[in-house]
Amino acid sequence: MRDILETIDAWCTAGTRFAVASVVHTWSSAPKQPGAAMAVSEHGEVAGSVSGGCVESAVYEMAREALATGEPAGETFAVGDDDAFAVGLPCGGSLEIAVHAVGVEHFAQWSALAEAVRRGRGATAVTVLSGPAPAGARLLVLDDGQVMGTVGGRERDAEATVLPHMIAGPRPDAEADCATTRRLADGTRVLVESFAAPPRMLIFGAIDFAGALARLSAFLGHRVTVCDARPVFATSARFPDAHEVVVDWPHRWLSGTEVDERTAICVLTHDPKFDVPLLEVALRTPAAYIGAMGSRRTHRDRMRRLREAGVPEAALARLRSPIGLDLGGRSAQETAVSIVAEIIALRSGGTGRALSTTTAPIHRADPRAVEPYELLAPT
């Protein structure tokens, strides 16, 4: 959903009605996870995807029908069904799709969600799927406590507003959004879509590798900061993809900034006068990932200096150095890919090996996206 919010906001601004199709639930190796969405405007424009191409045509027609009738719709596409093959779902798994039309009365809520995501704020949308409450009713909870919309009554709204806390659980990556289904006390089934504030990527060392890493990290959804003590190198013009460029001694700046369990810290300076005091601070934080650039010789010297500075072995074991996965690349861009690949593998429990050499499931499910009242998978 996050990827199509800007388009939806533009439609709201233009007064264009639209329908939203969301992946509500998946089974087995479905192509998309809950929360994936496709929007179709009243003029036939399309944004987003619910299946990577498999069932898009069928869902497009469902959205057009919802726009014409104003009635919500739902469908489960299962690989074992003849209809699934007819619409192009031979890739395995099953997915449940919910579609509802969005009228002018809901534009303000959608624009508020887009603005929250744009500003890096958290938000949660709760949409009624079925049950006593009207299907398609929607409530938005912003991280500042503001609530917009309704899911059909004071008691349901009160219950819905606490759902964000029930499914919370930070993950150290750029894909911390979560979508799952829940049932309210009266049996109303709702889709809960949580949009997390973006994780931070802190890059130290204003070098060419930092530029490539900033660009790729921003693309993956991180909020990127580049920090260096040298003002001639640490400029916004050199790092246009960074959200923030800081001129300060790295260890001093890091000591005064917020670091949480989703933050990635990448030390690219490979100069002891910067690295050692910076890593002393970094290794005391709860950061999800701490990596340092340099040769193996540089790494051994750095470890010696850190031990002499009194950094305990348990903390040193958290340091990823030399930084990145062994992809064999040399350029700044290839190095950036190897760094973010290591971060993704660490976050998701991946091996970093070629999938053709592994037997584990390709996609690991987000445990937050499990419905306590699980529906039976289609047969």
CSV table of C-alpha atoms in Angstrom, one decimal:
chain,number,residue,atom,x,y,z
A,1,MET,CA,0.0,0.0,0.0
A,2,ARG,CA,2.8,2.4,0.9
A,3,ASP,CA,4.0,2.5,-2.7
A,4,ILE,CA,0.7,3.8,-4.1
A,5,LEU,CA,-0.2,6.4,-1.5
A,6,GLU,CA,1.2,9.3,-3.5
A,7,THR,CA,-0.9,8.4,-6.5
A,8,ILE,CA,-4.0,8.0,-4.3
A,9,ASP,CA,-3.3,11.4,-2.7
A,10,ALA,CA,-3.1,12.9,-6.2
A,11,TRP,CA,-6.5,11.4,-7.1
A,12,CYS,CA,-8.0,12.7,-3.9
A,13,THR,CA,-6.7,16.2,-4.6
A,14,ALA,CA,-8.2,16.0,-8.2
A,15,GLY,CA,-11.5,14.8,-6.8
A,16,THR,CA,-11.1,11.4,-8.6
A,17,ARG,CA,-13.0,8.5,-7.2
A,18,PHE,CA,-11.2,5.2,-7.0
A,19,ALA,CA,-11.4,1.6,-5.7
A,20,VAL,CA,-8.7,-0.2,-3.6
A,21,ALA,CA,-8.0,-3.9,-3.9
A,22,SER,CA,-6.0,-5.3,-1.0
A,23,VAL,CA,-4.4,-8.6,-0.3
A,24,VAL,CA,-6.1,-9.7,3.0
A,25,HIS,CA,-4.7,-13.1,3.6
A,26,THR,CA,-2.3,-15.6,1.9
A,27,TRP,CA,-1.6,-19.2,2.1
A,28,SER,CA,1.6,-21.1,1.0
A,29,SER,CA,3.8,-19.4,-1.6
A,30,ALA,CA,1.4,-16.7,-2.7
A,31,PRO,CA,3.2,-14.0,-4.8
A,32,LYS,CA,2.3,-11.1,-2.6
A,33,GLN,CA,2.0,-10.6,1.2
A,34,PRO,CA,-1.0,-9.1,3.1
A,35,GLY,CA,-1.1,-5.4,2.6
A,36,ALA,CA,-0.2,-5.4,-1.0
A,37,ALA,CA,-2.7,-3.2,-2.9
A,38,MET,CA,-3.8,-2.1,-6.3
A,39,ALA,CA,-5.9,1.1,-6.8
A,40,VAL,CA,-8.0,1.7,-9.9
A,41,SER,CA,-9.4,5.2,-10.6
A,42,GLU,CA,-12.8,6.0,-12.1
A,43,HIS,CA,-10.9,6.8,-15.3
A,44,GLY,CA,-9.3,3.4,-15.5
A,45,GLU,CA,-5.9,4.3,-14.3
A,46,VAL,CA,-4.0,1.6,-12.3
A,47,ALA,CA,-1.5,1.9,-9.5
A,48,GLY,CA,0.2,-1.0,-7.6
A,49,SER,CA,-0.2,-4.7,-7.7
A,50,VAL,CA,-1.8,-7.5,-5.7
A,51,SER,CA,0.0,-10.5,-7.2
A,52,GLY,CA,3.0,-9.4,-9.3
A,53,GLY,CA,0.9,-9.8,-12.4
A,54,CYS,CA,-0.9,-13.1,-11.8
A,55,VAL,CA,-4.5,-12.0,-11.1
A,56,GLU,CA,-4.3,-8.4,-12.0
A,57,SER,CA,-6.8,-8.5,-14.8
A,58,ALA,CA,-9.5,-10.2,-12.7
A,59,VAL,CA,-8.9,-7.8,-9.8
A,60,TYR,CA,-9.1,-4.8,-12.1
A,61,GLU,CA,-12.5,-5.9,-13.2
A,62,MET,CA,-13.6,-6.4,-9.6
A,63,ALA,CA,-12.4,-2.8,-8.9
A,64,ARG,CA,-14.3,-1.4,-11.9
A,65,GLU,CA,-17.4,-3.2,-10.7
A,66,ALA,CA,-17.1,-1.8,-7.2
A,67,LEU,CA,-16.8,1.7,-8.6
A,68,ALA,CA,-19.9,1.2,-10.7
A,69,THR,CA,-22.0,-0.3,-7.9
A,70,GLY,CA,-20.5,1.1,-4.8
A,71,GLU,CA,-20.6,-2.4,-3.3
A,72,PRO,CA,-17.5,-4.0,-1.7
A,73,ALA,CA,-16.3,-7.4,-3.1
A,74,GLY,CA,-14.0,-10.2,-2.1
A,75,GLU,CA,-12.5,-13.2,-3.8
A,76,THR,CA,-10.1,-15.9,-3.0
A,77,PHE,CA,-7.8,-17.1,-5.8
A,78,ALA,CA,-6.3,-20.6,-5.1
A,79,VAL,CA,-3.8,-22.4,-7.1
A,80,GLY,CA,-5.9,-25.6,-7.0
A,81,ASP,CA,-8.9,-23.9,-8.6
A,82,ASP,CA,-9.6,-23.9,-12.3
A,83,ASP,CA,-10.5,-20.3,-12.0
A,84,ALA,CA,-7.1,-19.5,-10.5
A,85,PHE,CA,-5.3,-20.9,-13.6
A,86,ALA,CA,-7.7,-19.1,-15.9
A,87,VAL,CA,-6.8,-15.8,-14.4
A,88,GLY,CA,-3.1,-16.6,-14.2
A,89,LEU,CA,-2.2,-17.9,-10.7
A,90,PRO,CA,-0.1,-21.0,-11.6
A,91,CYS,CA,2.8,-19.9,-9.3
A,92,GLY,CA,1.5,-21.5,-6.2
A,93,GLY,CA,-0.4,-20.6,-3.1
A,94,SER,CA,-3.6,-18.7,-2.6
A,95,LEU,CA,-4.6,-15.2,-1.8
A,96,GLU,CA,-7.7,-13.5,-0.5
A,97,ILE,CA,-8.5,-10.1,-2.1
A,98,ALA,CA,-10.9,-7.5,-0.7
A,99,VAL,CA,-12.1,-4.6,-2.9
A,100,HIS,CA,-14.0,-1.4,-1.9
A,101,ALA,CA,-14.8,1.9,-3.6
A,102,VAL,CA,-13.6,5.2,-2.1
A,103,GLY,CA,-15.8,8.2,-2.4
A,104,VAL,CA,-15.2,11.9,-1.8
A,105,GLU,CA,-16.3,11.6,1.9
A,106,HIS,CA,-13.1,9.5,2.6
A,107,PHE,CA,-10.6,11.6,0.6
A,108,ALA,CA,-9.4,13.5,3.7
A,109,GLN,CA,-8.6,10.3,5.5
A,110,TRP,CA,-6.6,8.9,2.6
A,111,SER,CA,-4.7,12.2,2.2
A,112,ALA,CA,-3.9,12.3,5.9
A,113,LEU,CA,-2.4,8.8,5.6
A,114,ALA,CA,-0.3,9.8,2.7
A,115,GLU,CA,0.9,12.9,4.5
A,116,ALA,CA,1.8,10.8,7.6
A,117,VAL,CA,3.8,8.4,5.6
A,118,ARG,CA,5.5,11.3,3.7
A,119,ARG,CA,6.6,12.8,6.9
A,120,GLY,CA,7.9,9.5,8.3
A,121,ARG,CA,5.2,9.2,10.9
A,122,GLY,CA,3.5,6.0,12.0
A,123,ALA,CA,-0.2,5.3,11.2
A,124,THR,CA,-2.6,2.4,11.2
A,125,ALA,CA,-5.7,1.9,9.0
A,126,VAL,CA,-8.5,-0.5,10.1
A,127,THR,CA,-10.9,-1.5,7.4
A,128,VAL,CA,-14.0,-3.6,7.8
A,129,LEU,CA,-14.1,-6.8,5.7
A,130,SER,CA,-17.2,-8.6,6.9
A,131,GLY,CA,-19.5,-9.1,9.9
A,132,PRO,CA,-22.1,-6.9,11.7
A,133,ALA,CA,-20.2,-3.6,10.8
A,134,PRO,CA,-20.6,-2.2,7.2
A,135,ALA,CA,-18.0,-3.6,4.8
A,136,GLY,CA,-15.6,-1.0,3.7
A,137,ALA,CA,-16.0,1.2,6.8
A,138,ARG,CA,-12.5,2.5,7.7
A,139,LEU,CA,-10.8,4.1,10.7
A,140,LEU,CA,-7.3,5.7,10.7
A,141,VAL,CA,-5.2,6.1,13.8
A,142,LEU,CA,-2.2,8.4,13.5
A,143,ASP,CA,0.8,8.1,15.9
A,144,ASP,CA,0.0,11.5,17.5
A,145,GLY,CA,-3.3,10.0,18.7
A,146,GLN,CA,-5.6,11.6,16.0
A,147,VAL,CA,-8.4,9.3,14.9
A,148,MET,CA,-10.3,9.7,11.6
A,149,GLY,CA,-13.3,7.8,10.3
A,150,THR,CA,-15.2,5.0,11.9
A,151,VAL,CA,-15.7,1.2,11.7
A,152,GLY,CA,-19.3,1.5,12.7
A,153,GLY,CA,-20.0,2.6,16.3
A,154,ARG,CA,-18.3,3.9,19.4
A,155,GLU,CA,-17.5,0.4,20.9
A,156,ARG,CA,-16.0,-0.9,17.6
A,157,ASP,CA,-14.0,2.3,17.2
A,158,ALA,CA,-12.6,2.1,20.8
A,159,GLU,CA,-11.6,-1.5,20.1
A,160,ALA,CA,-10.1,-0.7,16.7
A,161,THR,CA,-7.9,2.1,18.1
A,162,VAL,CA,-6.0,-0.3,20.3
A,163,LEU,CA,-5.2,-2.8,17.5
A,164,PRO,CA,-2.0,-0.9,16.4
A,165,HIS,CA,-0.5,-1.8,19.8
A,166,MET,CA,-1.5,-5.4,19.5
A,167,ILE,CA,0.3,-6.0,16.3
A,168,ALA,CA,3.3,-3.8,17.0
A,169,GLY,CA,6.8,-5.3,16.8
A,170,PRO,CA,9.7,-3.5,15.2
A,171,ARG,CA,11.8,-5.2,12.6
A,172,PRO,CA,15.3,-3.9,11.6
A,173,ASP,CA,14.5,-3.3,8.0
A,174,ALA,CA,12.8,-1.0,5.5
A,175,GLU,CA,9.8,-3.3,5.2
A,176,ALA,CA,8.5,-2.9,8.8
A,177,ASP,CA,4.9,-2.3,7.6
A,178,CYS,CA,2.5,-5.0,8.6
A,179,ALA,CA,-0.9,-6.0,7.5
A,180,THR,CA,-3.1,-8.7,9.2
A,181,THR,CA,-6.7,-9.5,9.9
A,182,ARG,CA,-8.3,-9.5,13.3
A,183,ARG,CA,-11.8,-10.0,14.7
A,184,LEU,CA,-13.5,-7.5,16.9
A,185,ALA,CA,-15.6,-8.6,19.9
A,186,ASP,CA,-18.8,-8.7,17.9
A,187,GLY,CA,-17.3,-10.9,15.2
A,188,THR,CA,-16.5,-8.1,12.7
A,189,ARG,CA,-13.5,-9.0,10.7
A,190,VAL,CA,-11.1,-6.2,9.9
A,191,LEU,CA,-8.0,-5.6,7.9
A,192,VAL,CA,-5.3,-3.9,10.0
A,193,GLU,CA,-2.6,-2.1,8.0
A,194,SER,CA,0.2,-0.6,10.1
A,195,PHE,CA,2.5,1.9,8.5
A,196,ALA,CA,5.7,2.2,10.5
A,197,ALA,CA,8.0,5.2,10.6
A,198,PRO,CA,11.0,4.4,8.4
A,199,PRO,CA,14.0,2.8,10.0
A,200,ARG,CA,17.2,4.9,10.1
A,201,MET,CA,20.4,4.4,8.1
A,202,LEU,CA,23.3,6.3,9.6
A,203,ILE,CA,26.3,6.5,7.3
A,204,PHE,CA,29.6,7.8,8.6
A,205,GLY,CA,32.2,8.9,6.1
A,206,ALA,CA,31.4,11.3,3.2
A,207,ILE,CA,33.0,9.2,0.4
A,208,ASP,CA,31.8,7.9,-2.9
A,209,PHE,CA,30.7,4.6,-1.3
A,210,ALA,CA,28.5,6.6,1.1
A,211,GLY,CA,26.7,8.2,-1.9
A,212,ALA,CA,25.9,4.9,-3.4
A,213,LEU,CA,24.8,3.5,-0.1
A,214,ALA,CA,22.6,6.5,0.6
A,215,ARG,CA,20.9,6.2,-2.7
A,216,LEU,CA,20.1,2.5,-2.3
A,217,SER,CA,19.1,2.8,1.3
A,218,ALA,CA,16.7,5.6,0.5
A,219,PHE,CA,15.2,3.6,-2.3
A,220,LEU,CA,14.6,0.7,0.1
A,221,GLY,CA,12.8,3.0,2.5
A,222,HIS,CA,15.3,4.1,5.1
A,223,ARG,CA,15.6,7.6,6.5
A,224,VAL,CA,19.2,8.3,5.6
A,225,THR,CA,21.7,10.5,7.5
A,226,VAL,CA,25.3,11.0,6.3
A,227,CYS,CA,27.7,12.3,8.9
A,228,ASP,CA,31.3,13.5,8.5
A,229,ALA,CA,33.5,16.0,10.3
A,230,ARG,CA,34.8,17.5,7.1
A,231,PRO,CA,32.5,20.3,5.8
A,232,VAL,CA,34.0,20.3,2.3
A,233,PHE,CA,32.9,16.7,1.8
A,234,ALA,CA,29.7,16.5,3.8
A,235,THR,CA,27.4,18.6,1.6
A,236,SER,CA,23.8,18.0,0.4
A,237,ALA,CA,25.0,18.6,-3.1
A,238,ARG,CA,27.2,15.5,-2.9
A,239,PHE,CA,24.5,13.4,-1.2
A,240,PRO,CA,21.2,14.4,-2.7
A,241,ASP,CA,19.6,11.1,-1.7
A,242,ALA,CA,20.3,11.6,2.0
A,243,HIS,CA,17.5,13.1,4.1
A,244,GLU,CA,20.0,14.7,6.3
A,245,VAL,CA,23.7,15.6,6.0
A,246,VAL,CA,25.5,16.4,9.2
A,247,VAL,CA,28.9,18.1,9.7
A,248,ASP,CA,30.2,16.9,13.1
A,249,TRP,CA,32.6,14.5,14.7
A,250,PRO,CA,30.9,11.1,14.1
A,251,HIS,CA,31.2,9.8,17.7
A,252,ARG,CA,30.0,13.1,19.2
A,253,TRP,CA,27.0,13.3,16.9
A,254,LEU,CA,26.0,9.7,17.4
A,255,SER,CA,26.2,10.1,21.2
A,256,GLY,CA,23.4,12.7,20.9
A,257,THR,CA,21.1,11.0,18.4
A,258,GLU,CA,18.3,8.5,18.8
A,259,VAL,CA,19.2,4.9,17.9
A,260,ASP,CA,16.7,2.1,18.1
A,261,GLU,CA,16.5,-1.6,17.3
A,262,ARG,CA,15.7,-0.9,13.6
A,263,THR,CA,18.6,1.4,13.0
A,264,ALA,CA,21.5,0.5,10.8
A,265,ILE,CA,25.0,2.1,11.4
A,266,CYS,CA,27.5,1.9,8.6
A,267,VAL,CA,31.0,3.2,9.3
A,268,LEU,CA,32.8,3.8,6.0
A,269,THR,CA,35.6,6.1,7.2
A,270,HIS,CA,38.2,3.3,7.8
A,271,ASP,CA,40.4,5.8,9.7
A,272,PRO,CA,41.2,4.9,13.3
A,273,LYS,CA,40.8,8.5,14.6
A,274,PHE,CA,37.2,8.4,13.4
A,275,ASP,CA,36.4,4.6,13.6
A,276,VAL,CA,37.5,3.7,17.1
A,277,PRO,CA,35.6,6.4,19.1
A,278,LEU,CA,32.6,6.1,16.8
A,279,LEU,CA,32.4,2.3,17.2
A,280,GLU,CA,32.8,2.6,20.9
A,281,VAL,CA,29.6,4.6,20.9
A,282,ALA,CA,27.8,2.5,18.3
A,283,LEU,CA,28.4,-0.8,20.0
A,284,ARG,CA,26.7,0.6,23.1
A,285,THR,CA,23.5,1.3,21.2
A,286,PRO,CA,20.7,-1.2,20.4
A,287,ALA,CA,21.2,-0.8,16.7
A,288,ALA,CA,20.1,-3.8,14.6
A,289,TYR,CA,23.2,-3.6,12.3
A,290,ILE,CA,26.7,-2.2,12.8
A,291,GLY,CA,29.1,-2.6,10.0
A,292,ALA,CA,32.5,-1.1,9.3
A,293,MET,CA,34.4,-0.8,6.0
A,294,GLY,CA,38.0,-1.8,5.6
A,295,SER,CA,40.4,-4.6,4.6
A,296,ARG,CA,41.0,-7.6,6.9
A,297,ARG,CA,44.2,-6.0,8.0
A,298,THR,CA,42.3,-2.8,8.9
A,299,HIS,CA,39.7,-4.9,10.7
A,300,ARG,CA,42.3,-6.7,12.9
A,301,ASP,CA,43.9,-3.4,13.8
A,302,ARG,CA,40.5,-1.8,14.6
A,303,MET,CA,39.6,-4.8,16.8
A,304,ARG,CA,42.9,-4.4,18.7
A,305,ARG,CA,42.3,-0.7,19.3
A,306,LEU,CA,38.7,-1.4,20.4
A,307,ARG,CA,39.8,-4.0,22.9
A,308,GLU,CA,42.5,-1.6,24.2
A,309,ALA,CA,39.7,0.9,24.7
A,310,GLY,CA,37.9,-1.6,26.9
A,311,VAL,CA,35.0,-2.7,24.5
A,312,PRO,CA,33.8,-6.1,25.7
A,313,GLU,CA,34.0,-9.1,23.5
A,314,ALA,CA,30.2,-9.5,23.5
A,315,ALA,CA,29.9,-6.0,22.0
A,316,LEU,CA,32.7,-6.7,19.5
A,317,ALA,CA,30.8,-9.8,18.3
A,318,ARG,CA,28.1,-7.5,17.0
A,319,LEU,CA,30.4,-5.7,14.5
A,320,ARG,CA,30.1,-6.7,10.9
A,321,SER,CA,33.5,-6.2,9.4
A,322,PRO,CA,34.6,-6.3,6.7
A,323,ILE,CA,31.2,-4.9,5.9
A,324,GLY,CA,28.8,-6.6,3.5
A,325,LEU,CA,28.3,-10.0,1.8
A,326,ASP,CA,30.8,-11.6,-0.4
A,327,LEU,CA,29.3,-10.7,-3.8
A,328,GLY,CA,32.7,-10.2,-5.6
A,329,GLY,CA,31.9,-6.6,-6.6
A,330,ARG,CA,34.3,-3.7,-6.4
A,331,SER,CA,32.5,-0.5,-7.4
A,332,ALA,CA,30.8,1.8,-5.0
A,333,GLN,CA,27.4,0.7,-6.3
A,334,GLU,CA,28.2,-3.0,-6.0
A,335,THR,CA,29.6,-2.5,-2.5
A,336,ALA,CA,26.3,-0.7,-1.5
A,337,VAL,CA,24.4,-3.7,-2.8
A,338,SER,CA,26.5,-6.1,-0.7
A,339,ILE,CA,25.9,-4.0,2.4
A,340,VAL,CA,22.2,-3.8,2.1
A,341,ALA,CA,22.1,-7.5,1.2
A,342,GLU,CA,23.8,-8.3,4.5
A,343,ILE,CA,21.3,-6.0,6.4
A,344,ILE,CA,18.3,-7.7,4.7
A,345,ALA,CA,19.8,-11.2,5.4
A,346,LEU,CA,20.4,-10.4,9.0
A,347,ARG,CA,16.9,-8.9,9.5
A,348,SER,CA,15.0,-11.8,7.8
A,349,GLY,CA,17.2,-14.7,8.8
A,350,GLY,CA,18.4,-15.3,5.3
A,351,THR,CA,21.6,-17.3,4.5
A,352,GLY,CA,23.0,-15.0,1.8
A,353,ARG,CA,23.3,-18.1,-0.4
A,354,ALA,CA,21.9,-18.6,-3.9
A,355,LEU,CA,18.3,-19.8,-3.6
A,356,SER,CA,19.0,-22.6,-6.1
A,357,THR,CA,21.3,-24.2,-3.4
A,358,THR,CA,18.7,-24.0,-0.5
A,359,THR,CA,15.5,-25.9,0.3
A,360,ALA,CA,13.9,-23.6,2.9
A,361,PRO,CA,10.8,-21.6,1.9
A,362,ILE,CA,11.6,-18.6,-0.3
A,363,HIS,CA,9.4,-16.2,1.7
A,364,ARG,CA,9.4,-16.1,5.5
A,365,ALA,CA,6.1,-15.1,7.0
A,366,ASP,CA,5.9,-12.1,9.3
A,367,PRO,CA,4.6,-13.6,12.6
A,368,ARG,CA,2.6,-10.4,13.2
A,369,ALA,CA,0.5,-11.2,10.1
A,370,VAL,CA,-1.1,-14.3,11.6
A,371,GLU,CA,-4.8,-14.0,12.4
A,372,PRO,CA,-5.6,-15.4,15.8
A,373,TYR,CA,-8.9,-16.7,14.4
A,374,GLU,CA,-7.4,-18.4,11.4
A,375,LEU,CA,-9.6,-19.2,8.5
A,376,LEU,CA,-9.3,-22.5,6.8
A,377,ALA,CA,-7.2,-22.4,3.6
A,378,PRO,CA,-9.1,-22.9,0.4
A,379,THR,CA,-9.1,-26.4,-1.0
